[in-house]
Short mmCIF file of C-alpha atoms in Angstrom, two decimals:
data_model
loop_
_atom_site.label_atom_id
_atom_site.label_comp_id
_atom_site.label_asym_id
_atom_site.label_seq_id
_atom_site.Cartn_x
_atom_site.Cartn_y
_atom_site.Cartn_z
CA MET A 214 43.25 7.58 -18.00
CA LYS A 215 42.46 8.36 -14.37
CA VAL A 216 39.36 10.30 -13.45
CA LYS A 217 39.26 12.29 -10.23
CA ILE A 218 35.96 12.98 -8.55
CA THR A 219 35.24 14.86 -5.39
CA LEU A 220 33.70 13.25 -2.35
CA THR A 221 30.54 15.28 -2.94
CA THR A 222 30.24 14.01 -6.52
CA PHE A 223 30.87 10.44 -5.37
CA CYS A 224 28.17 10.71 -2.71
CA MET A 225 25.70 12.18 -5.19
CA LEU A 226 26.38 9.35 -7.64
CA PHE A 227 26.20 6.69 -4.94
CA PHE A 228 22.95 7.93 -3.43
CA SER A 229 21.36 8.38 -6.85
CA MET A 230 21.84 4.63 -7.38
CA ILE A 231 19.92 3.75 -4.23
CA SER A 232 16.23 3.30 -4.89
CA ASP A 233 13.92 5.77 -3.16
CA SER A 234 11.79 2.80 -2.11
CA GLN A 235 14.54 1.53 0.20
CA VAL A 236 14.64 4.73 2.23
CA LEU A 237 12.06 5.33 4.95
CA THR A 238 10.07 8.53 4.94
CA ASN A 239 9.89 10.40 8.25
CA GLU A 240 6.44 8.93 9.02
CA GLU A 241 7.61 5.41 8.10
CA LYS A 242 10.54 5.86 10.47
CA VAL A 243 8.09 6.90 13.20
CA LEU A 244 6.02 3.78 12.48
CA TYR A 245 9.08 1.54 12.72
CA ASP A 246 10.19 3.21 15.96
CA ILE A 247 6.80 3.01 17.73
CA LEU A 248 6.26 -0.54 16.50
CA MET A 249 9.60 -1.60 17.98
CA LYS A 250 8.86 0.33 21.20
CA TYR A 251 5.56 -1.54 21.50
CA ARG A 252 7.30 -4.89 20.96
CA LYS A 253 9.91 -3.97 23.59
CA GLU A 254 7.09 -3.17 26.06
CA GLN A 255 5.79 -6.70 25.41
CA GLY A 256 9.23 -8.16 26.22
CA LEU A 257 10.01 -8.87 22.57
CA PRO A 258 13.17 -8.06 20.64
CA ILE A 259 13.55 -5.36 18.03
CA ILE A 260 13.19 -6.68 14.47
CA PRO A 261 15.89 -5.64 11.99
CA LEU A 262 14.63 -3.40 9.22
CA SER A 263 14.72 -5.21 5.87
CA GLU A 264 15.43 -3.43 2.59
CA SER A 265 13.60 -6.19 0.70
CA LEU A 266 10.48 -6.16 2.86
CA THR A 267 10.48 -2.35 2.88
CA LEU A 268 10.56 -2.38 -0.92
CA VAL A 269 7.56 -4.75 -0.91
CA ALA A 270 5.73 -2.62 1.66
CA GLN A 271 6.33 0.66 -0.14
CA THR A 272 5.38 -0.88 -3.48
CA HIS A 273 2.19 -2.25 -1.98
CA VAL A 274 0.97 0.98 -0.37
CA LYS A 275 1.48 2.79 -3.69
CA ASP A 276 -0.42 0.05 -5.54
CA LEU A 277 -3.25 0.27 -2.99
CA THR A 278 -3.43 4.05 -3.32
CA GLU A 279 -3.00 4.39 -7.07
CA ASN A 280 -4.68 1.23 -8.41
CA LYS A 281 -7.21 0.45 -5.65
CA PRO A 282 -7.15 -3.37 -5.69
CA ASP A 283 -8.95 -3.41 -2.32
CA MET A 284 -12.32 -2.44 -3.78
CA GLY A 285 -15.37 -4.74 -3.70
CA ASN A 286 -14.75 -8.18 -2.18
CA CYS A 287 -10.97 -7.67 -2.09
CA ASN A 288 -9.24 -6.35 1.04
CA ALA A 289 -6.03 -4.40 1.60
CA HIS A 290 -3.85 -7.51 1.14
CA SER A 291 -4.86 -7.47 -2.54
CA TRP A 292 -2.57 -6.48 -5.42
CA SER A 293 -3.64 -4.97 -8.74
CA SER A 294 -2.71 -6.27 -12.19
CA LYS A 295 -0.87 -3.01 -12.91
CA GLY A 296 2.67 -3.93 -11.91
CA SER A 297 5.46 -6.46 -12.18
CA TRP A 298 3.76 -8.88 -9.78
CA THR A 299 0.97 -11.43 -9.79
CA ALA A 300 -2.43 -9.83 -9.21
CA CYS A 301 -4.35 -11.03 -6.18
CA CYS A 302 -7.84 -10.42 -4.81
CA TYR A 303 -7.41 -11.27 -1.15
CA THR A 304 -10.75 -12.18 0.43
CA PRO A 305 -11.70 -12.75 4.09
CA ASP A 306 -11.53 -16.55 3.63
CA HIS A 307 -7.74 -16.31 3.09
CA THR A 308 -7.81 -18.56 -0.01
CA GLN A 309 -5.24 -16.29 -1.70
CA ALA A 310 -2.84 -16.20 1.26
CA GLU A 311 -0.03 -17.88 -0.67
CA LEU A 312 -0.10 -15.11 -3.29
CA MET A 313 0.39 -12.56 -0.50
CA TRP A 314 3.04 -14.59 1.32
CA SER A 315 5.07 -14.97 -1.89
CA LYS A 316 5.27 -11.26 -2.76
CA PRO A 317 8.72 -10.74 -1.17
CA ARG A 318 10.16 -13.62 -3.24
CA GLU A 319 8.34 -12.33 -6.31
CA LEU A 320 9.59 -8.74 -6.04
CA THR A 321 12.99 -9.09 -4.33
CA SER A 322 15.75 -11.54 -3.52
CA TYR A 323 14.20 -12.22 -0.08
CA LYS A 324 14.07 -16.01 0.39
CA GLY A 325 11.25 -16.42 2.89
CA LYS A 326 7.55 -15.79 3.03
CA GLY A 327 6.23 -12.37 4.00
CA TYR A 328 3.32 -11.73 6.35
CA GLU A 329 1.53 -8.42 6.07
CA ILE A 330 -0.63 -6.28 8.29
CA ALA A 331 -2.43 -3.40 6.58
CA CYS A 332 -4.40 -0.35 7.64
CA GLY A 333 -6.45 1.78 5.27
CA SER A 334 -9.31 1.52 2.80
CA ASN A 335 -10.30 2.98 -0.54
CA ASP A 336 -13.96 2.10 0.16
CA CYS A 337 -14.39 4.75 2.81
CA CYS A 338 -11.30 6.78 3.31
CA SER A 339 -9.43 7.56 0.11
CA ASP A 340 -8.72 11.16 1.18
CA PHE A 341 -7.45 10.19 4.65
CA ASN A 342 -3.73 10.70 5.33
CA MET A 343 -2.53 7.75 7.37
CA THR A 344 -0.24 8.35 10.33
CA ALA A 345 2.03 5.97 12.15
CA ILE A 346 0.19 6.43 15.44
CA TYR A 347 -3.24 5.83 13.86
CA ALA A 348 -2.00 2.64 12.16
CA LEU A 349 -0.39 1.16 15.28
CA ASP A 350 -3.38 2.05 17.46
CA SER A 351 -5.69 0.34 14.94
CA TRP A 352 -3.54 -2.80 14.82
CA LYS A 353 -3.30 -2.99 18.61
CA LYS A 354 -7.14 -2.98 18.80
CA SER A 355 -7.40 -5.84 16.29
CA SER A 356 -6.64 -9.22 17.88
CA GLY A 357 -5.42 -10.72 14.58
CA HIS A 358 -3.13 -7.85 13.67
CA ASN A 359 -1.84 -7.50 17.22
CA ALA A 360 -1.05 -11.23 17.30
CA VAL A 361 1.18 -10.81 14.23
CA ILE A 362 3.02 -7.86 15.80
CA ILE A 363 3.68 -9.65 19.10
CA ASN A 364 4.22 -13.19 17.77
CA GLN A 365 1.14 -14.86 19.21
CA GLY A 366 -1.08 -17.61 17.86
CA ILE A 367 -0.04 -19.39 14.67
CA LEU A 368 2.74 -16.86 14.00
CA ASP A 369 4.58 -17.37 17.27
CA GLU A 370 8.01 -17.82 15.67
CA SER A 371 10.44 -14.91 15.94
CA TRP A 372 10.45 -12.25 13.26
CA ASN A 373 13.91 -11.62 11.81
CA ALA A 374 13.02 -8.99 9.21
CA VAL A 375 10.45 -6.22 8.90
CA GLY A 376 9.50 -3.76 6.17
CA ILE A 377 7.50 -0.55 6.49
CA GLY A 378 5.33 1.27 3.97
CA LEU A 379 3.12 4.30 4.59
CA TYR A 380 1.65 6.32 1.74
CA LYS A 381 -1.35 8.63 1.68
CA GLY A 382 -4.22 6.58 3.19
CA PHE A 383 -2.42 3.28 3.81
CA ALA A 384 0.14 1.75 6.13
CA VAL A 385 1.49 -1.77 5.81
CA VAL A 386 4.11 -3.73 7.68
CA TRP A 387 5.66 -6.88 6.25
CA PHE A 388 7.19 -9.42 8.63
CA GLY A 389 9.50 -12.30 7.79
CA HIS A 390 11.05 -15.19 9.68
CA GLU A 391 14.15 -15.25 7.47
CA PRO A 392 16.84 -12.59 7.96
CA ASP A 393 17.29 -10.29 4.97
CA ASN A 394 20.73 -10.68 3.47
#
């Protein structure tokens, strides 16, 4: 038995199968665009947008907002115990870095490590709505975050994948050396 469907029905079925977390919101698109513009101004190439790293980024900003793992001694690289991932209290001494770096492999089929920059805090600013411009301006003023964006210091290898997440009071960007297949 053959079933005929219209193009509209096919598109609706196809797009309903795509996870919302793999689609950028308007503000996430702005963040990606201004981040790539900034890299271009620094003489650096555009980084391809990664579905896997975007899924990790969008999952993380929702975890930060809804479950608040960044409270107390833990910073915004922390993950709660309320999801399908390994919980992590990321402290300023970076002893839990491997748990952060492994999140893309833990949550997706991405093969490499992920390196995250984050902007936002539940300690002071839980009612703040993050914007792309605010996040990038904050990262540019922070030598460590800026170094990640423009491949300086210990992370001077080229980035071949990037993921964007922006939700309520948080913005995160995940970078990877490995291309996302």
